[in-house]
Amino acid sequence: MPVLVMKFGGTSVATPDRIRRAAKRVGVEVSKGYDVIVIVSAMAGKTNELIGWVSETSAMYDAREYDAIVSSGENVTAGLMALTLQEMDVPARSWQGWQVPVKTTSTHSAARIEEILTDSIGAKFADGMKVAVIAGFQGISAEGRITTLGRGGSDTTAVAFAAAFGAERCDIYTDVDGVYTTDPRVESKARKLDKISYEEMLELASLGAKVLQTRSVELAMRYKVKLRVVSSFEEQSDDAGTLVCDEEEIMESNVVAGVAFSRDEAKMTLVSVADRPGIAANIFTALSEGGVNVDMIVQNIAEEGRTDMTWSCPVDQVKHAHVAMKRAAGDGVINYKELIADEGVAKISVVGIGMRSHTGVAAKMFRVLSDEGINIKVITTSEIKISVLIDRKYMELAVQALHDAFELDKAS
Ligand code: ASP
Ligand code: MG
């Protein structure tokens, strides 16, 4: 029997009634002849509630107990989904991660899946069971403790099962109907993409498009799992939603696939540090040890043996950066004149695999921004992405102007 993986996010299983709607959709796929593996998230809001209880109980909590508690939301929905399917006369049962087992690393709250043993589920399918319902987001470590995979981790569970079982497709049912050229709340002309390549989706996910956990896209790319993002609130045809797939499967695409943005960024400049080997290593080691997620980095031109170092990071980490730099100076590993923070910036990125073969995308992006009178503060590029930092107050304007200029409202 061909295998299909169907993952339902928190809003799609938020109530027993919604679980019933999801189960009906599972029933449709079963009637087409699939053995279905259903991955469920916790009911919407449940994981946050559980995390709140953990913090309320213990400030310096034991990460192993955190995982034991926070993973429980998925256990409830897995059981309810199996019961609902049984009520519809679909042979189904639930599995928690440890029962499968889903073997993971021991990095609690951010564990990685190492292996999924397919025997117990495979045997049940061979026995006539039609649906295996799996609690997403969780696994078991070599030490025998329950682990979780990080926020949004059920997406990664789904892709990992699809890879392990050689599934025909992995459908991610969610509250949006696919992947858009940009956030429709910022640009009303945003267009749903029928297909997007793994590489582009990976960039968009890591730039903050919340549809898929970044690691799930990484995994899908590595194992060539066909991923489809679909709405669980609309009637579905087989080609609904957005297919995340190999670029070879996309006949024609725009040079730029999408415009991404992240609102709450800060730009920090460490003024007048010694320009000598090891200084960047010392600065960024101290920042990383201080819990600062550095994104863009620019080292300015040196003069008389001194230079400025500029980076961007989430705005709520500015205070951590100040502490980390003071500490590093105190330890004598760096010395600097001052640390300046610009807390009013946003990052705008254009993403597209077409940039590999088309020149002029950067020039066009910069021209569009300058025509709007928007000053660019920092620029970084990769093979398929150009990112700039600008004043946050121009963020919406920049997204709209770029969306227009690259004609993203039109399919190519
Ligand atoms: N319930 C977990 C979370 O809210 C995992 C998931 O839904 O993907 O992050
Ligand atoms: Mg999610």
Coordinates of N, CA, C and O in Angstrom, one line a residue, residues 142-252:
A142 N 18.7 8.3 24.1 CA 19.4 7.1 24.4 C 19.4 6.8 25.9 O 19.4 5.6 26.3
E143 N 19.2 7.8 26.7 CA 19.1 7.6 28.2 C 17.7 7.2 28.6 O 17.4 7.0 29.8
G144 N 16.8 7.1 27.6 CA 15.5 6.6 27.9 C 14.6 7.8 28.4 O 13.5 7.5 29.0
R145 N 15.0 9.0 28.2 CA 14.1 10.1 28.6 C 13.3 10.7 27.5 O 13.8 10.6 26.3
I146 N 12.1 11.3 27.8 CA 11.3 11.9 26.7 C 12.0 13.2 26.3 O 12.4 14.0 27.1
T147 N 12.0 13.4 25.0 CA 12.6 14.6 24.5 C 11.5 15.4 23.6 O 10.6 14.8 23.1
T148 N 11.8 16.7 23.4 CA 11.0 17.4 22.4 C 11.9 18.1 21.4 O 13.1 18.3 21.6
L149 N 11.3 18.4 20.2 CA 12.1 18.8 19.1 C 12.2 20.3 18.8 O 12.6 20.8 17.8
G150 N 11.7 21.1 19.8 CA 11.7 22.6 19.6 C 10.3 23.0 19.0 O 9.6 22.2 18.4
R151 N 10.0 24.3 19.2 CA 8.7 24.8 18.8 C 8.5 24.6 17.3 O 9.4 24.7 16.5
G152 N 7.3 24.1 17.0 CA 6.9 23.8 15.6 C 7.5 22.5 15.2 O 7.4 22.1 14.0
G153 N 7.9 21.7 16.1 CA 8.6 20.4 15.8 C 7.8 19.3 15.2 O 8.3 18.4 14.6
S154 N 6.5 19.4 15.3 CA 5.6 18.4 14.7 C 5.8 18.4 13.2 O 5.6 17.3 12.6
D155 N 6.1 19.5 12.6 CA 6.4 19.5 11.1 C 7.6 18.6 10.8 O 7.6 17.8 9.9
T156 N 8.6 18.6 11.7 CA 9.8 17.8 11.5 C 9.5 16.3 11.8 O 9.9 15.5 11.0
T157 N 8.6 16.1 12.8 CA 8.2 14.7 13.0 C 7.5 14.2 11.7 O 7.8 13.0 11.2
A158 N 6.7 15.0 11.1 CA 5.9 14.5 9.9 C 6.9 14.2 8.7 O 6.8 13.2 8.1
V159 N 7.8 15.1 8.5 CA 8.8 14.9 7.4 C 9.6 13.6 7.7 O 9.9 12.8 6.8
A160 N 10.0 13.5 8.9 CA 10.9 12.3 9.2 C 10.1 11.0 9.0 O 10.7 10.1 8.5
F161 N 8.9 11.0 9.4 CA 8.1 9.8 9.1 C 7.9 9.5 7.6 O 8.0 8.4 7.2
A162 N 7.7 10.6 6.9 CA 7.5 10.5 5.5 C 8.8 9.9 4.9 O 8.7 9.0 4.0
A163 N 9.9 10.3 5.3 CA 11.2 9.8 4.8 C 11.4 8.3 5.3 O 11.7 7.5 4.4
A164 N 11.1 8.0 6.5 CA 11.3 6.7 7.0 C 10.4 5.6 6.4 O 10.8 4.5 6.1
F165 N 9.2 6.1 6.0 CA 8.2 5.1 5.4 C 8.1 5.2 3.9 O 7.3 4.6 3.3
G166 N 9.0 6.1 3.3 CA 9.0 6.3 1.9 C 7.6 6.7 1.4 O 7.1 6.3 0.4
A167 N 7.0 7.7 2.1 CA 5.6 8.1 1.8 C 5.6 8.8 0.5 O 6.6 9.5 0.0
E168 N 4.5 8.7 -0.2 CA 4.3 9.4 -1.5 C 4.3 10.9 -1.3 O 4.8 11.6 -2.2
R169 N 3.8 11.4 -0.2 CA 3.7 12.8 0.0 C 3.6 13.1 1.5 O 3.1 12.2 2.2
C170 N 3.9 14.3 1.9 CA 3.7 14.7 3.3 C 2.8 15.9 3.3 O 3.3 17.0 2.8
D171 N 1.6 15.8 3.7 CA 0.7 17.0 3.7 C 0.6 17.6 5.0 O 0.4 17.0 6.0
I172 N 0.9 18.9 5.0 CA 0.9 19.7 6.3 C -0.4 20.5 6.3 O -0.5 21.5 5.6
Y173 N -1.4 20.1 7.1 CA -2.7 20.8 7.2 C -2.5 21.9 8.3 O -2.1 21.7 9.4
T174 N -2.9 23.1 7.9 CA -2.7 24.3 8.8 C -3.8 25.3 8.6 O -4.8 25.0 8.0
D175 N -3.6 26.5 9.2 CA -4.7 27.5 9.1 C -4.5 28.5 7.9 O -5.3 29.4 7.8
V176 N -3.5 28.3 7.1 CA -3.3 29.1 5.9 C -3.4 28.1 4.7 O -3.1 26.9 4.9
D177 N -3.7 28.7 3.6 CA -3.9 27.8 2.4 C -2.7 27.6 1.6 O -2.8 27.1 0.5
G178 N -1.5 27.9 2.1 CA -0.3 27.7 1.3 C 0.8 28.7 1.7 O 0.7 29.4 2.6
V179 N 1.8 28.7 0.8 CA 2.9 29.6 1.0 C 2.7 30.8 0.0 O 2.4 30.6 -1.1
Y180 N 2.8 32.0 0.5 CA 2.6 33.2 -0.2 C 3.8 33.9 -0.6 O 4.9 33.8 0.0
T181 N 3.7 34.8 -1.7 CA 4.9 35.6 -2.1 C 5.3 36.6 -1.0 O 6.5 36.9 -1.0
T182 N 4.4 37.0 -0.2 CA 4.8 37.7 1.1 C 3.6 37.6 2.0 O 2.6 37.0 1.6
D183 N 3.7 38.2 3.2 CA 2.6 38.1 4.1 C 1.4 38.9 3.6 O 1.5 40.2 3.5
P184 N 0.2 38.3 3.4 CA -0.9 39.0 2.8 C -1.4 40.1 3.8 O -2.1 41.0 3.3
R185 N -1.0 40.1 5.0 CA -1.4 41.2 5.9 C -0.7 42.5 5.7 O -1.1 43.5 6.0
V186 N 0.5 42.3 5.0 CA 1.3 43.5 4.7 C 1.1 43.9 3.2 O 1.0 45.1 2.9
E187 N 0.9 43.0 2.4 CA 0.7 43.3 0.9 C -0.5 42.5 0.5 O -0.5 41.3 0.4
S188 N -1.7 43.2 0.2 CA -2.9 42.5 -0.1 C -2.8 41.8 -1.5 O -3.6 40.9 -1.7
K189 N -1.8 42.2 -2.3 CA -1.7 41.5 -3.6 C -0.8 40.3 -3.5 O -0.5 39.7 -4.5
A190 N -0.4 39.9 -2.3 CA 0.4 38.7 -2.2 C -0.3 37.5 -2.8 O -1.6 37.4 -2.7
R191 N 0.4 36.7 -3.5 CA -0.2 35.6 -4.3 C 0.3 34.2 -3.7 O 1.5 34.1 -3.3
K192 N -0.6 33.3 -3.6 CA -0.3 32.0 -3.2 C 0.5 31.3 -4.3 O 0.2 31.3 -5.4
L193 N 1.6 30.6 -3.9 CA 2.5 29.9 -4.9 C 2.0 28.5 -5.0 O 1.6 27.8 -4.0
D194 N 1.9 28.0 -6.2 CA 1.5 26.6 -6.4 C 2.6 25.7 -6.0 O 2.4 24.6 -5.5
K195 N 3.9 26.1 -6.4 CA 5.1 25.3 -6.1 C 6.2 26.3 -5.6 O 6.2 27.4 -6.1
I196 N 7.0 25.7 -4.8 CA 8.2 26.5 -4.3 C 9.3 25.5 -4.1 O 9.0 24.3 -3.7
S197 N 10.6 25.9 -4.4 CA 11.6 24.9 -4.3 C 12.1 24.8 -2.8 O 11.8 25.7 -2.0
Y198 N 12.7 23.7 -2.5 CA 13.2 23.5 -1.1 C 14.1 24.6 -0.7 O 13.9 25.1 0.4
E199 N 15.0 25.0 -1.6 CA 16.0 26.0 -1.2 C 15.3 27.3 -0.8 O 15.6 28.0 0.1
E200 N 14.3 27.7 -1.7 CA 13.6 29.0 -1.4 C 12.8 28.9 -0.1 O 12.8 29.8 0.7
M201 N 12.1 27.7 0.1 CA 11.3 27.6 1.3 C 12.2 27.6 2.5 O 11.8 28.2 3.6
L202 N 13.4 27.0 2.4 CA 14.3 27.0 3.5 C 14.7 28.4 3.9 O 14.7 28.8 5.1
E203 N 15.0 29.3 2.9 CA 15.3 30.7 3.2 C 14.1 31.4 3.8 O 14.3 32.1 4.8
L204 N 13.0 31.2 3.2 CA 11.8 31.9 3.7 C 11.5 31.4 5.2 O 11.2 32.2 6.0
A205 N 11.6 30.1 5.4 CA 11.3 29.6 6.8 C 12.3 30.2 7.8 O 12.0 30.6 8.9
S206 N 13.6 30.2 7.4 CA 14.6 30.8 8.4 C 14.5 32.3 8.5 O 14.9 32.9 9.4
L207 N 13.9 32.9 7.5 CA 13.7 34.4 7.6 C 12.4 34.7 8.4 O 12.0 35.8 8.5
G208 N 11.7 33.7 8.8 CA 10.6 33.9 9.8 C 9.3 33.7 9.2 O 8.3 33.9 9.9
A209 N 9.1 33.1 8.0 CA 7.8 32.7 7.5 C 7.4 31.5 8.4 O 8.2 30.5 8.4
K210 N 6.3 31.6 9.2 CA 6.1 30.6 10.2 C 5.4 29.3 9.8 O 5.1 28.5 10.6
V211 N 5.1 29.2 8.5 CA 4.3 28.0 8.0 C 5.0 26.7 8.3 O 4.3 25.8 8.7
L212 N 6.3 26.6 8.2 CA 7.0 25.3 8.4 C 8.2 25.5 9.3 O 8.9 26.5 9.2
Q213 N 8.4 24.6 10.2 CA 9.7 24.6 11.0 C 10.9 24.5 10.0 O 10.9 23.6 9.2
T214 N 11.9 25.3 10.2 CA 13.0 25.3 9.3 C 13.6 23.9 9.1 O 13.9 23.5 8.0
R215 N 13.7 23.2 10.2 CA 14.4 21.9 10.2 C 13.6 20.9 9.4 O 14.1 20.0 8.8
S216 N 12.2 21.1 9.3 CA 11.4 20.1 8.5 C 11.7 20.3 7.0 O 11.7 19.4 6.3
V217 N 12.0 21.6 6.7 CA 12.3 21.8 5.2 C 13.7 21.3 4.9 O 13.9 20.7 3.8
E218 N 14.6 21.4 5.8 CA 16.0 20.9 5.6 C 15.9 19.4 5.4 O 16.5 18.8 4.5
L219 N 15.1 18.7 6.2 CA 15.0 17.3 6.2 C 14.3 16.8 4.9 O 14.7 15.9 4.2
A220 N 13.2 17.6 4.5 CA 12.5 17.3 3.3 C 13.5 17.4 2.1 O 13.4 16.6 1.2
M221 N 14.3 18.4 2.1 CA 15.3 18.6 1.0 C 16.3 17.4 1.0 O 16.6 16.9 -0.1
R222 N 16.8 17.1 2.1 CA 17.8 16.0 2.2 C 17.2 14.7 1.6 O 17.8 14.0 0.9
Y223 N 15.9 14.3 2.1 CA 15.4 13.0 1.7 C 14.4 13.2 0.5 O 13.7 12.2 0.2
K224 N 14.3 14.3 -0.1 CA 13.4 14.5 -1.3 C 12.0 14.1 -1.0 O 11.3 13.5 -1.7
V225 N 11.5 14.6 0.2 CA 10.1 14.3 0.6 C 9.3 15.5 0.0 O 9.6 16.6 0.1
K226 N 8.3 15.1 -0.8 CA 7.3 16.1 -1.3 C 6.5 16.6 -0.2 O 5.7 15.8 0.4
L227 N 6.5 17.9 0.0 CA 5.8 18.5 1.1 C 4.7 19.3 0.5 O 4.9 20.1 -0.4
R228 N 3.5 19.2 1.1 CA 2.4 20.1 0.6 C 1.8 20.8 1.8 O 1.5 20.2 2.8
V229 N 1.7 22.2 1.7 CA 1.1 23.0 2.7 C -0.3 23.2 2.3 O -0.6 23.8 1.2
V230 N -1.3 22.8 3.1 CA -2.7 23.0 2.7 C -3.5 23.4 3.9 O -3.2 23.2 5.1
S231 N -4.7 24.1 3.6 CA -5.6 24.5 4.7 C -6.5 23.4 5.1 O -7.0 22.7 4.3
S232 N -6.7 23.3 6.4 CA -7.6 22.3 6.8 C -9.0 22.9 7.0 O -10.0 22.2 7.4
F233 N -9.2 24.2 6.6 CA -10.5 24.8 6.7 C -11.2 25.0 5.4 O -12.3 25.6 5.3
E234 N -10.6 24.6 4.3 CA -11.2 24.7 3.0 C -11.3 23.4 2.3 O -10.6 22.5 2.6
E235 N -12.3 23.3 1.4 CA -12.4 22.1 0.7 C -11.2 21.8 -0.1 O -10.6 22.8 -0.7
Q236 N -10.8 20.6 -0.2 CA -9.5 20.3 -0.9 C -9.6 19.6 -2.2 O -10.3 18.6 -2.3
S237 N -8.8 20.0 -3.1 CA -8.6 19.1 -4.3 C -7.1 18.6 -4.1 O -6.4 19.1 -3.3
D238 N -6.7 17.7 -5.0 CA -5.4 17.1 -4.9 C -4.3 18.1 -5.1 O -3.2 17.9 -4.7
D239 N -4.6 19.2 -5.9 CA -3.5 20.1 -6.2 C -3.7 21.5 -5.4 O -3.1 22.5 -5.8
A240 N -4.4 21.4 -4.3 CA -4.6 22.6 -3.5 C -3.3 22.9 -2.8 O -2.4 22.1 -2.7
G241 N -3.2 24.1 -2.2 CA -2.1 24.4 -1.4 C -0.8 24.7 -2.2 O -0.9 25.1 -3.3
T242 N 0.3 24.6 -1.5 CA 1.6 24.8 -2.1 C 2.4 23.6 -2.0 O 2.6 23.0 -0.9
L243 N 3.0 23.2 -3.1 CA 3.9 22.0 -3.1 C 5.4 22.5 -2.9 O 5.8 23.4 -3.7
V244 N 6.1 22.0 -1.9 CA 7.5 22.3 -1.7 C 8.2 21.1 -2.3 O 8.1 20.0 -1.9
C245 N 9.0 21.4 -3.3 CA 9.6 20.3 -4.1 C 10.9 20.7 -4.7 O 11.4 21.8 -4.6
D246 N 11.5 19.7 -5.4 CA 12.8 19.9 -6.1 C 12.6 21.0 -7.2 O 11.6 21.0 -7.8
E247 N 13.6 21.8 -7.4 CA 13.5 22.9 -8.4 C 13.3 22.3 -9.8 O 12.7 22.9 -10.6
E248 N 13.7 21.1 -10.0 CA 13.5 20.5 -11.4 C 12.1 20.3 -11.7 O 11.7 20.2 -12.9
E249 N 11.2 20.2 -10.6 CA 9.8 20.0 -10.9 C 9.0 21.3 -11.1 O 7.8 21.2 -11.3
I250 N 9.8 22.4 -11.1 CA 9.1 23.7 -11.3 C 9.5 24.2 -12.7 O 10.7 24.5 -12.9
M251 N 8.6 24.1 -13.6 CA 8.9 24.5 -15.0 C 9.4 25.9 -15.1 O 10.4 26.2 -15.6
E252 N 8.5 26.8 -14.7 CA 8.8 28.2 -14.9 C 8.6 28.9 -13.5 O 7.7 28.6 -12.8

